[in-house]
Coordinates of C-alpha atoms in Angstrom, one line a residue:
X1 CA 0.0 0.0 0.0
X2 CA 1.1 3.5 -0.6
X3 CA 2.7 5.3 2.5
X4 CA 1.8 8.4 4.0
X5 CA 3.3 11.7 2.3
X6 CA 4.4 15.1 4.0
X7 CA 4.5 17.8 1.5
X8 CA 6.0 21.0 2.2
X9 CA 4.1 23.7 1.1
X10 CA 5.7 27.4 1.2
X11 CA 3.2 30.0 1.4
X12 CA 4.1 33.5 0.4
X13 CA 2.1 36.4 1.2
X14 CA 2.7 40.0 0.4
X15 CA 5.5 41.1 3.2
X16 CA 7.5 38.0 2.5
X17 CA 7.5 38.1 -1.5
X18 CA 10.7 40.0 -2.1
X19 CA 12.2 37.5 0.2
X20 CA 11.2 34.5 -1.1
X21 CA 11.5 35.6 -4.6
X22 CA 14.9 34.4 -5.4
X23 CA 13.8 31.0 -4.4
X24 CA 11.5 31.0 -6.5
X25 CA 13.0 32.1 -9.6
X26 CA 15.8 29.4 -8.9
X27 CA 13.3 26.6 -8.4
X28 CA 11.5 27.8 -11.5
X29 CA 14.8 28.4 -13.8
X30 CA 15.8 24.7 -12.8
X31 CA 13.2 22.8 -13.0
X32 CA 12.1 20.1 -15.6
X33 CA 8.4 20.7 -15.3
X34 CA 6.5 23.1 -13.7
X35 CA 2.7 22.1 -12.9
X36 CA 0.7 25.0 -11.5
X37 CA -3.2 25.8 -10.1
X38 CA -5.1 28.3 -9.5
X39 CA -8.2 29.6 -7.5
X40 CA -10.4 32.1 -8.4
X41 CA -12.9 34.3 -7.1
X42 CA -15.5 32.9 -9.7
X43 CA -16.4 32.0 -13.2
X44 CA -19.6 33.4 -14.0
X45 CA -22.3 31.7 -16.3
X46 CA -22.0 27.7 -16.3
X47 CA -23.8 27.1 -19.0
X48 CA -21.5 29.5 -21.3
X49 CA -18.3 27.7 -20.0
X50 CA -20.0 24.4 -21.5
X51 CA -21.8 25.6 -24.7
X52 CA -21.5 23.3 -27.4
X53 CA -19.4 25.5 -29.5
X54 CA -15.4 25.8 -28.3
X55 CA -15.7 29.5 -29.6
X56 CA -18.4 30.4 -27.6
X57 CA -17.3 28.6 -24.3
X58 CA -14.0 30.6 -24.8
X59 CA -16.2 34.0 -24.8
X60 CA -17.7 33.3 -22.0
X61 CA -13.7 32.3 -19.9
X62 CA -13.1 35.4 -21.1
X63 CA -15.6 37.4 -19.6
X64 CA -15.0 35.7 -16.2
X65 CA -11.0 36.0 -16.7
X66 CA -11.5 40.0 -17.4
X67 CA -14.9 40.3 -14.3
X68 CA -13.1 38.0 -12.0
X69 CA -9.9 37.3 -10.4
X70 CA -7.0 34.9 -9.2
X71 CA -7.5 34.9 -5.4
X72 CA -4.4 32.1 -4.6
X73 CA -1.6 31.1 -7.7
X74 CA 0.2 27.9 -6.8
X75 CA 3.0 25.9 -8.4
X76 CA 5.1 23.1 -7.8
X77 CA 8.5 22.9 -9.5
X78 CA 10.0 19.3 -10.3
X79 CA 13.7 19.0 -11.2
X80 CA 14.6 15.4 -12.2
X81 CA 17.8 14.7 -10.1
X82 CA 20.6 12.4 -12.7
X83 CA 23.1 12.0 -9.9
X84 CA 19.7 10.1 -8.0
X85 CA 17.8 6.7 -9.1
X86 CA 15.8 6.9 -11.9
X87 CA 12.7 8.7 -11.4
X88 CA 14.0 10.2 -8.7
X89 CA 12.7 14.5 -8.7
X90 CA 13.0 17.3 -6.2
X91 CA 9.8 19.0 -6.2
X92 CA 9.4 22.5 -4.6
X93 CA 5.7 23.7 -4.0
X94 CA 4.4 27.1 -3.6
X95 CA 1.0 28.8 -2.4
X96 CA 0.8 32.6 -3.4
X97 CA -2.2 34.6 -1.5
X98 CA -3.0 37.5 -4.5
X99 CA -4.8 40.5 -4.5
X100 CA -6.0 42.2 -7.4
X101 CA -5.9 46.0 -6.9
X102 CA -8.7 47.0 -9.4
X103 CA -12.4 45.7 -8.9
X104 CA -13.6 42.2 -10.2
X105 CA -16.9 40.3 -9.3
X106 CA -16.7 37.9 -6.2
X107 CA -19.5 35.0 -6.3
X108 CA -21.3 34.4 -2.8
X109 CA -21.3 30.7 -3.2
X110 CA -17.5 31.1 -3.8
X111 CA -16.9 32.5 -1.2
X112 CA -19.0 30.6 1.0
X113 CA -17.4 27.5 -0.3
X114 CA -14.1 28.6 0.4
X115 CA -14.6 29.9 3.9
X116 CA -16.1 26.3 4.4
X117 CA -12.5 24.8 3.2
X118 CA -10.0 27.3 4.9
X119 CA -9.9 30.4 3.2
X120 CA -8.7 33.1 4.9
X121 CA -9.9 36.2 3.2
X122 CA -9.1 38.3 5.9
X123 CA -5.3 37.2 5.7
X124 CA -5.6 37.8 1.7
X125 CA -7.2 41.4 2.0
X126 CA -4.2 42.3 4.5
X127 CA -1.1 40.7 2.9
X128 CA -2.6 39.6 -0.6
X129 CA 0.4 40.0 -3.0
X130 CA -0.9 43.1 -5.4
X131 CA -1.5 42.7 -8.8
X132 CA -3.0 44.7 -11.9
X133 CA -4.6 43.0 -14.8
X134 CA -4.6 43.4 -18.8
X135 CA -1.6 45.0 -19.9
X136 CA 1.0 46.7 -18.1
X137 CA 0.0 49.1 -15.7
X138 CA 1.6 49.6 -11.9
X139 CA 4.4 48.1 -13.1
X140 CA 7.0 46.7 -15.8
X141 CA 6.6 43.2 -16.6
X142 CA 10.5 42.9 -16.7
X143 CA 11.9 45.2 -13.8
X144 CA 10.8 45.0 -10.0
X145 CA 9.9 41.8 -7.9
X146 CA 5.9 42.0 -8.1
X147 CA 3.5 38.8 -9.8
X148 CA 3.8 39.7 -12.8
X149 CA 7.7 39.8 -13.4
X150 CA 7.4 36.1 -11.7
X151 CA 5.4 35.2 -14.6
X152 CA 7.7 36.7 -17.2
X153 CA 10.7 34.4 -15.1
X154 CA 8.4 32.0 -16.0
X155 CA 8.1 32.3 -19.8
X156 CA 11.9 32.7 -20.2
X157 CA 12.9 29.5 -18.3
X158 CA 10.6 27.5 -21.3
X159 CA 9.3 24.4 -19.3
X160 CA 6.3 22.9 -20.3
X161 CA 3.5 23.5 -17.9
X162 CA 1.3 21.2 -16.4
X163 CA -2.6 22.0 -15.1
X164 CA -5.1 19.8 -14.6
X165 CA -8.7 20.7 -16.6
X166 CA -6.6 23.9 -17.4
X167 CA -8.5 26.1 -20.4
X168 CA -9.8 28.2 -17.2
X169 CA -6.3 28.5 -15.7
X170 CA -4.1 29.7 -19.2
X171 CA -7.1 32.5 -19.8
X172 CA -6.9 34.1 -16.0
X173 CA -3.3 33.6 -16.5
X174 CA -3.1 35.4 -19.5
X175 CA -5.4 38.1 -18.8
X176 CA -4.1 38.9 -14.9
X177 CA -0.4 38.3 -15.7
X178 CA 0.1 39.0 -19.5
X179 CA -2.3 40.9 -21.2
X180 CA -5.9 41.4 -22.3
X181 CA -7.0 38.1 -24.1
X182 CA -7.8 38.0 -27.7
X183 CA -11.2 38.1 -28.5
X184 CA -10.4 34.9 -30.5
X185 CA -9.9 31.5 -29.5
X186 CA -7.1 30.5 -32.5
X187 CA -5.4 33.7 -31.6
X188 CA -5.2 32.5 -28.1
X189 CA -3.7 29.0 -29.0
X190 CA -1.4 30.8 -31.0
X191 CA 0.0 33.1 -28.4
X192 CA 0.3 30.2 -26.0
X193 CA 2.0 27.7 -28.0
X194 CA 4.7 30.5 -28.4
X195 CA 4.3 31.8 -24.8
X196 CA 4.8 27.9 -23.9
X197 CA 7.3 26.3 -26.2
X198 CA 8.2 23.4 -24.4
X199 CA 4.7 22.4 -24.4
X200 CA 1.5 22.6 -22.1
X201 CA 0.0 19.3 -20.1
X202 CA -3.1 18.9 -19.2
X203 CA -3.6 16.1 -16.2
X204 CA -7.1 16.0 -16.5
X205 CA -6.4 14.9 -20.4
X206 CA -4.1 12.2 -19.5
X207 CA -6.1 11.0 -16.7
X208 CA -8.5 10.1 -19.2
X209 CA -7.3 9.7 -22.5
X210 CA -3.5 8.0 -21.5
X211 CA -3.9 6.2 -18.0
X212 CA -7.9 5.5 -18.4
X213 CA -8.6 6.0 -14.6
X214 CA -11.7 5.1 -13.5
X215 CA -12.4 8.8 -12.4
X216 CA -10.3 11.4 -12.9
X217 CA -11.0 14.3 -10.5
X218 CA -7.9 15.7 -9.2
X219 CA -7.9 13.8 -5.4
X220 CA -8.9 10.8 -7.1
X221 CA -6.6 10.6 -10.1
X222 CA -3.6 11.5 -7.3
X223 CA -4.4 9.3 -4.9
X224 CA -4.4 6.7 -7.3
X225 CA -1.4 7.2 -9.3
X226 CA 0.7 7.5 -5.7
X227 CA -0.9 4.0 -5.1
X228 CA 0.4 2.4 -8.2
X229 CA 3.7 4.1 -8.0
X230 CA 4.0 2.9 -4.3
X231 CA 3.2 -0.8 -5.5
X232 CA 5.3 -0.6 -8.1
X233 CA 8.2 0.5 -5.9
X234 CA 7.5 -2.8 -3.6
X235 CA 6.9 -5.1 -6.0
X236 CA 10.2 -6.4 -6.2
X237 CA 10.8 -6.0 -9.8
X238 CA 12.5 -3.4 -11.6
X239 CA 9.5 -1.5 -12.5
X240 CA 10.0 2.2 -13.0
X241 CA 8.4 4.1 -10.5
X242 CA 8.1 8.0 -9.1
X243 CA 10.2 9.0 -6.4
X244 CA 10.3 12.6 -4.4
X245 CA 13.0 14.4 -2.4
X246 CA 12.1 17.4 -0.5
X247 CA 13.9 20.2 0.5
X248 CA 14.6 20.8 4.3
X249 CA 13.4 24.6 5.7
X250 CA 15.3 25.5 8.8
X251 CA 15.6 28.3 11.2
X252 CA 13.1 31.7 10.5
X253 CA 12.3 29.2 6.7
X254 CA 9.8 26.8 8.7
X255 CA 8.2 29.8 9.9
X256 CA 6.2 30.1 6.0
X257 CA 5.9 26.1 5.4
X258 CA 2.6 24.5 6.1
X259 CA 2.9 20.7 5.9
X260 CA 0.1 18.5 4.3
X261 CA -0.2 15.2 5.0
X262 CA -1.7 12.5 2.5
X263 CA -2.4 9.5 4.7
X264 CA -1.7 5.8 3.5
X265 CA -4.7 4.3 1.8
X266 CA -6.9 2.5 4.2
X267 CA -8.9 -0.9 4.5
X268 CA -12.2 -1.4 2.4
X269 CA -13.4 -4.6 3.9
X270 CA -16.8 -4.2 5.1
X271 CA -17.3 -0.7 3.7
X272 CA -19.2 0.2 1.2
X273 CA -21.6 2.9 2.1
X274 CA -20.3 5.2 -0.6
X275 CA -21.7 7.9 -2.3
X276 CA -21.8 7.0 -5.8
X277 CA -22.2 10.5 -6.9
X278 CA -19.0 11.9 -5.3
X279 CA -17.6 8.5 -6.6
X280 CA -17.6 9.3 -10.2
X281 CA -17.6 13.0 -10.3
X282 CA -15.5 13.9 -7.0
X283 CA -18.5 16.2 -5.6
X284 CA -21.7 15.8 -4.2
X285 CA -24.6 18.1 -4.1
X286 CA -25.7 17.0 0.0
X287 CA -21.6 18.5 0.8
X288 CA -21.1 17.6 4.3
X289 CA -24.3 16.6 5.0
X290 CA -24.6 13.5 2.7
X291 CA -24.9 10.2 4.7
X292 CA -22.6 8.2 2.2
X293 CA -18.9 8.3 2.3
X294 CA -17.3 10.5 0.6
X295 CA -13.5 8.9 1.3
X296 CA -12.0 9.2 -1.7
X297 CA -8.7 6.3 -0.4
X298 CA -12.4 4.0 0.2
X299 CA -13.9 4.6 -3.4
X300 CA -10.3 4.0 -5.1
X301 CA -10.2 0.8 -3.1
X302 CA -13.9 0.1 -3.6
X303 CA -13.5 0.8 -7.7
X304 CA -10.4 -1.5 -7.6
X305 CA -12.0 -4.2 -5.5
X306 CA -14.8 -3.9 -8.3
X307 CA -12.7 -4.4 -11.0
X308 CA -11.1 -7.3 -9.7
X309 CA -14.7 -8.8 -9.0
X310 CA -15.2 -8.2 -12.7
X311 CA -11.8 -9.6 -14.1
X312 CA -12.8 -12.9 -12.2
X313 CA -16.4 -13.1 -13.5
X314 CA -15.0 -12.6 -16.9
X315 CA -12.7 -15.2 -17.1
X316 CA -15.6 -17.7 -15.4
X317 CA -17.3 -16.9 -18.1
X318 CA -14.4 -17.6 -20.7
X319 CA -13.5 -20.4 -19.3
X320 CA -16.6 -21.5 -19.3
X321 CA -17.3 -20.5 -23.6
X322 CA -14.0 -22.4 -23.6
X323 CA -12.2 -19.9 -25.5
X324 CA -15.1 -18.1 -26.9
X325 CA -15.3 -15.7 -24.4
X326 CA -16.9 -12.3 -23.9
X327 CA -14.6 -8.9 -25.0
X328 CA -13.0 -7.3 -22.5
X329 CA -14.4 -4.6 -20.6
X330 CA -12.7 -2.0 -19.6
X331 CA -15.2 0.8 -18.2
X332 CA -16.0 2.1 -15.2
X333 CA -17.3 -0.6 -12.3
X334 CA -20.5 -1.7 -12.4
X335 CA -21.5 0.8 -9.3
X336 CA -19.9 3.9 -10.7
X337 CA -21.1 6.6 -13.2
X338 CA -19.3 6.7 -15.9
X339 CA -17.2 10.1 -15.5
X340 CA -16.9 11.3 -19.3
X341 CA -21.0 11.2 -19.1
X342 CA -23.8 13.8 -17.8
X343 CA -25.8 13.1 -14.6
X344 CA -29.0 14.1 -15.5
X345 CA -30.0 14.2 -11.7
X346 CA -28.4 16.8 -11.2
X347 CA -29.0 20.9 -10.5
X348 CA -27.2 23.9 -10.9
X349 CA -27.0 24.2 -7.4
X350 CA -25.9 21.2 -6.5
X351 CA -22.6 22.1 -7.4
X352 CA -22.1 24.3 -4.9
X353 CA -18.1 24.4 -4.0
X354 CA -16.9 22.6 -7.1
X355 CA -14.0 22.8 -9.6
X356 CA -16.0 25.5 -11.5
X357 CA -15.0 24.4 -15.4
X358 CA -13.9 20.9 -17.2
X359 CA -12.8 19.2 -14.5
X360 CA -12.8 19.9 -10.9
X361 CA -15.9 18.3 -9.9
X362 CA -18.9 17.5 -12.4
X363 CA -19.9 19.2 -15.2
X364 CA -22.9 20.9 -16.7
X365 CA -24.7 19.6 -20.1
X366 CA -25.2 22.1 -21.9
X367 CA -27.2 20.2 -24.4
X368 CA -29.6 19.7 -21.3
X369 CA -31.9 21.6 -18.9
X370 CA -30.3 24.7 -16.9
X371 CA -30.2 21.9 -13.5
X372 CA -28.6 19.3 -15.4
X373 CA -24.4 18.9 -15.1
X374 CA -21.5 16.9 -16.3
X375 CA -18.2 16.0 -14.6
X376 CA -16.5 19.5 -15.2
X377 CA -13.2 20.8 -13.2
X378 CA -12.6 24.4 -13.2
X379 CA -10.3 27.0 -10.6
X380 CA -13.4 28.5 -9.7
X381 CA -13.1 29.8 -6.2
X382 CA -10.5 27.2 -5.4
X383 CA -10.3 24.9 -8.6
X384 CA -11.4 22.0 -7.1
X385 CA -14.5 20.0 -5.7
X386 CA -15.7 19.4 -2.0
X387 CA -12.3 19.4 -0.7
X388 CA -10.3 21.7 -2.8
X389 CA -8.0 19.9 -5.5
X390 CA -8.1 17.4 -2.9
X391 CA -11.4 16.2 -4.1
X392 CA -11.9 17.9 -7.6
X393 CA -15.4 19.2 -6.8
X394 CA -17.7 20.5 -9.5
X395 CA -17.8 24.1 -10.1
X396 CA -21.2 26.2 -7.6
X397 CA -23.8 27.9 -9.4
X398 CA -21.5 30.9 -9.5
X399 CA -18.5 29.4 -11.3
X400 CA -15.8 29.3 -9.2
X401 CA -13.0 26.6 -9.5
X402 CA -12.1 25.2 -6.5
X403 CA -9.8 22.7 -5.2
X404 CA -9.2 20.3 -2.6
X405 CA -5.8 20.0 -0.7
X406 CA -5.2 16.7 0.6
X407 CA -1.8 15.4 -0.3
X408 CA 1.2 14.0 0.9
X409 CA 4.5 15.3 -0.9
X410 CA 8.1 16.3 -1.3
X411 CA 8.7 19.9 -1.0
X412 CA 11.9 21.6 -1.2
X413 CA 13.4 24.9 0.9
X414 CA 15.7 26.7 0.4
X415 CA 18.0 28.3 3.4
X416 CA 19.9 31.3 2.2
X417 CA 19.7 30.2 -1.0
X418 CA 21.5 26.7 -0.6
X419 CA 19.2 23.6 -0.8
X420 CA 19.3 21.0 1.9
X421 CA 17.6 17.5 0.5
X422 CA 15.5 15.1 2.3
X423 CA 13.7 12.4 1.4
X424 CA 11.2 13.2 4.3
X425 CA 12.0 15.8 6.7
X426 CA 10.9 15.1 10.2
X427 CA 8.2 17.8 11.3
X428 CA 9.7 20.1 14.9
X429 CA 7.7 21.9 17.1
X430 CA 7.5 24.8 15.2
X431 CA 6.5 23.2 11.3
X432 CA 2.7 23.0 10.9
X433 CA 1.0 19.7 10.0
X434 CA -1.8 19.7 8.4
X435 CA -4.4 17.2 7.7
X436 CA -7.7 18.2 7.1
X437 CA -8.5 17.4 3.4
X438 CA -11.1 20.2 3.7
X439 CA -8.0 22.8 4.0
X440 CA -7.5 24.7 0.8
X441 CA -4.0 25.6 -1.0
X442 CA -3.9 25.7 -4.4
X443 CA -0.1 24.8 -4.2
X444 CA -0.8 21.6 -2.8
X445 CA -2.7 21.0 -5.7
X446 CA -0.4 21.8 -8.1
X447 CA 2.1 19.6 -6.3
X448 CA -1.1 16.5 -6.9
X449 CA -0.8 17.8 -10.4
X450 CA 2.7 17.3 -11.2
X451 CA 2.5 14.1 -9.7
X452 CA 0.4 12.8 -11.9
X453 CA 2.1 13.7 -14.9
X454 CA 5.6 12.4 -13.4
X455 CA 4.2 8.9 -12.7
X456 CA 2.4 9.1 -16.3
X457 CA 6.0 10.0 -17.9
X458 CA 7.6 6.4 -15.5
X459 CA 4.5 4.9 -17.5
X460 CA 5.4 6.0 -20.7
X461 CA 9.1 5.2 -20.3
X462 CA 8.4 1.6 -19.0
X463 CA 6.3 1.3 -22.7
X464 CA 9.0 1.3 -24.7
X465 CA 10.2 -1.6 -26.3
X466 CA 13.9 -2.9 -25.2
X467 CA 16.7 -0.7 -24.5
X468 CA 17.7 2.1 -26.3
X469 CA 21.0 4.5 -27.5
X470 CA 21.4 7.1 -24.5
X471 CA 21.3 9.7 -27.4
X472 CA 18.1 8.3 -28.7
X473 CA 16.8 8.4 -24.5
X474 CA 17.2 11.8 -24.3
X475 CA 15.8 12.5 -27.2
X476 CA 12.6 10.5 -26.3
X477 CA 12.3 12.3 -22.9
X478 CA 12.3 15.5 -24.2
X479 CA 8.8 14.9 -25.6
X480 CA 7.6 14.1 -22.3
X481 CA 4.4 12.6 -23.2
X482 CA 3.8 12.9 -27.4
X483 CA 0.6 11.5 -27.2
X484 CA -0.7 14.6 -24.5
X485 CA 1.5 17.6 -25.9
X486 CA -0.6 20.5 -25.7
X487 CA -3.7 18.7 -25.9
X488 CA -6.0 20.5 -23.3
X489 CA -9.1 19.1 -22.1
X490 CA -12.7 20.0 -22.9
X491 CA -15.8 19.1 -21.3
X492 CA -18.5 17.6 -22.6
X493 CA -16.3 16.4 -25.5
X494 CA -14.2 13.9 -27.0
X495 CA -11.8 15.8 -28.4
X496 CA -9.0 18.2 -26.3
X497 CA -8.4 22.1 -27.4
X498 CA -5.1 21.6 -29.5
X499 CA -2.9 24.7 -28.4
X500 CA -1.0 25.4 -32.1
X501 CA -0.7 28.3 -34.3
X502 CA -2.8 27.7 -37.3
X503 CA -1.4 28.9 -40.8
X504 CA -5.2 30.9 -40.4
X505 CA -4.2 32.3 -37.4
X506 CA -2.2 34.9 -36.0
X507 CA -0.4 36.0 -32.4
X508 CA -1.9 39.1 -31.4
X509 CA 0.0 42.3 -31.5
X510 CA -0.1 42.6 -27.4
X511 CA 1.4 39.1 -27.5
X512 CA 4.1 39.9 -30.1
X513 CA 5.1 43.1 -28.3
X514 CA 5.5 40.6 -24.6
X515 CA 7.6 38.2 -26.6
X516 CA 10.4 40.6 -27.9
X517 CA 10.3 42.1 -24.0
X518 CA 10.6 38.2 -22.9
X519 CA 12.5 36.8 -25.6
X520 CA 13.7 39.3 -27.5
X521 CA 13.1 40.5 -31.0
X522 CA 15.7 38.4 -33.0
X523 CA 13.8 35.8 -31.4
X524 CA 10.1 37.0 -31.9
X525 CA 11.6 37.1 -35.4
X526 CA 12.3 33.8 -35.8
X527 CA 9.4 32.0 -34.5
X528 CA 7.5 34.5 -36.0
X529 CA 8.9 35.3 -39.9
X530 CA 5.8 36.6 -41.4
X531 CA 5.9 39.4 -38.5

């Protein structure tokens, strides 16, 4: 079974952002991935975020991204370590707390939803870090230590990004950070795939489309890829599996870490009282006062448990056609909802403190009445579902993304600016440890996040075929994952948002003008010859 995880979380607030800053440029400028979340104050009209046509869903992210705001920015930085055992990664997380100085719509049910989960809005409105949106305002994106010259640090380091469900995430990013979005979806793609070169990952689209979980809300699809990893690293064979090292914080550093703890997965004998709903979608629209479980370590046991029961009566029945068996099936248990589908029993206020867009929670049909929903993740509020990315809850009437914080990880600190490595650092008297699931820090789920995608790249790697050239290894793992480059999930559909520059398409002039700033214009140039 997999073993409980304590994950260093650094959380930087206004007064402590020019001191933590070089950190996190290092960690950023080093790192192989980055994977990174967001919560946000709210996302407006559900319906619009799921209309059936990609152009008008991406009008309506817009409105939200230029009405609403980024309330907490986290990231999690994972630098593969060579001198280490395969597989082996640092991982650094952060939880920003942001204020936006201009006005932007705030959602009641947000809000409520957060409080519920740990929000403190009175520590954001005190020591929120200050940011304008659009284009530059207050400040230069390339001069001062403020949010949005730690986004420019984090164009110029090129490393793809991870998200999880993250169309919501790239257009608040873009707008608060960057500039004012394009009124066009291809122009949008196009400025990313330059803004990103490296690539962009979305978990939520592997999840589905390259490890075929059974759900894959955030909690869920952690939880269980830490549970395979962990088997795989006790199996006794030589099967590649993820491994974390975490930084140490010491003296006045401990003072801005808050530890979460992801507990070892439990016992399901003798418990199944589950809430099928929060099963396949990660949300439920009783919240705390449904009478079911809503244990996400009991419903990954449950599902497998399930599985297995199915495997066996399977081959019964094989055996038994004596070779003319049935195919095999590989959905969802026979219990659970399938997660790509719409529950019609559903209302548009039942997803109250849910991942507000494709992901995080379930989502809404647009194709169906105003109360009906389909599994959909978003960074509402807090990106995530009943327990922050913990549980990827659906997004609440008003929008907002919200996630769940429940995980066990490596984190990484930095003391004076030299790194001191542990595997898992022993908590003292004055480190907090925390583990409430309910707790919301959208750094712990972009720590969830890039796990997932590092256990789906030891997945990948264990795919291919014999052993290859080292030249022809490196070559292969700078692809990452081929199969998932910029492939970005939408809900509702079957196929993912490709982020690419379309020979119909153009980058917008705002986004041409960043580039040369970032980049420079020899560069621009060159990615861009027709400019």
């Amino acid at each position: 079974m997999a073993s409980s995880l304590v994950v260093p979380v650094i959380d930087v607030q206004n007064d402590t952002f020019k001191e933590l800053w070089p950190a996190m440029v290092l960690a950023i400028k080093t790192s192989s991935f980055v994977a990174l979340d967001t919560e946000l104050s709210g996302l407006g009209n559900r319906k619009s975020l799921l209309a059936e046509s990609i152009e008008d869903r991406y009008k309506a992210i817009c409105h939200a991204a230029r009405s609403r705001s980024i309330l907490s920015l986290g990231f999690a930085c994972y630098k593969k370590l060579d001198d280490k055992a395969a597989e082996t990664y640092l991982v650094q997380v952060y939880n920003l707390t942001l204020l936006c100085s201009e006005e932007y719509i705030i959602e009641p049910q947000s809000v409520q939803f957060l409080v519920q989960h740990g929000f403190d809005f009175n520590k954001q409105y005190a020591h929120g870090i200050p940011y304008c949106k659009g284009n530059n305002k207050a400040e230069s994106d390339d001069r001062g230590v403020h949010i949005r010259a730690l986004f420019t640090e984090l164009l110029r380091a090129r490393k793809p990004l991870v998200l999880h469900n993250g169309l919501i995430d790239m257009a608040f990013l873009y707008q608060s950070f960057y500039a004012h979005l394009p009124d066009r979806l291809t122009t949008f793609t196009a400025d990313l795939s330059e803004m990103f070169p490296a690539g962009i990952y979305d978990t939520k689209y592997v999840t589905e489309f390259e490890l075929r979980l059974t759900a894959s809300y955030l909690e869920y699809a952690y939880k269980k890829c830490k549970l395979d990893s962990s088997r795989r690293a006790t199996s006794g064979g030589a099967e590649p599996h993820l491994q974390l090292e975490f930084c140490q914080y010491a003296g006045h550093m401990s003072h801005y870490v808050d530890y979460r703890v992801c507990p070892a997965l439990g016992s399901v004998e003798g418990q199944t009282d589950i809430c099928q709903r929060f099963s396949a979608f990660g949300w439920c629209p009783n919240g705390s006062q449904c009478l079911l479980s809503h244990d996400t370590d009991l419903i990954i046991l449950q599902d497998e448990k399930d599985l297995g029961d199915k495997r066996s009566k399977r081959k019964r029945r094989k055996d038994k056609r004596k070779g003319k068996g049935e195919a095999a099936e590989d959905g969802a248990p026979e219990h659970k909802i399938p997660h790509m589908e719409v529950d019609p029993q559903e209302t548009p206020d039942e997803k109250q403190g849910a991942e507000s867009y494709p992901e995080k929670g379930a989502l809404m049909d647009t194709q169906q009445n105003e109360g009906e929903k389909a599994d959909i993740e978003g960074n509402g509020v807090s990106k995530e579902n009943v327990d922050f990315r913990n549980l990827e809850t659906p997004t609440t009437d008003d929008n907002t993304k919200t996630n769940t914080n429940n995980v066990e990880e490596e984190s990484r600190t930095e003391d004076r600016g030299s790194e001191q490595l542990i595997k898992k650092s022993p908590k003292t008297d004055n480190q907090k440890q925390n583990n409430d699931s309910g707790t919301h820090r959208a750094g712990f789920d972009a720590f969830m996040t890039g796990y997932i995608f590092g256990h789906s790249l030891t997945l990948n790697k264990k795919k291919r075929p014999g052993a290859v050239e080292k030249e022809q290894q490196e070559k292969e793992e700078e692809s990452w994952l081929p199969s998932c480059l910029n492939k970005v999930y939408l809900s509702c559909k079957s196929t993912p948002l490709n982020v690419v520059k379309s020979t119909f398409s153009k980058s917008s002039k705002a986004h041409v003008a960043k580039m040369e700033m970032v980049w420079g214009k020899s560069v621009v140039n060159a990615l861009q010859p027709s400019i």
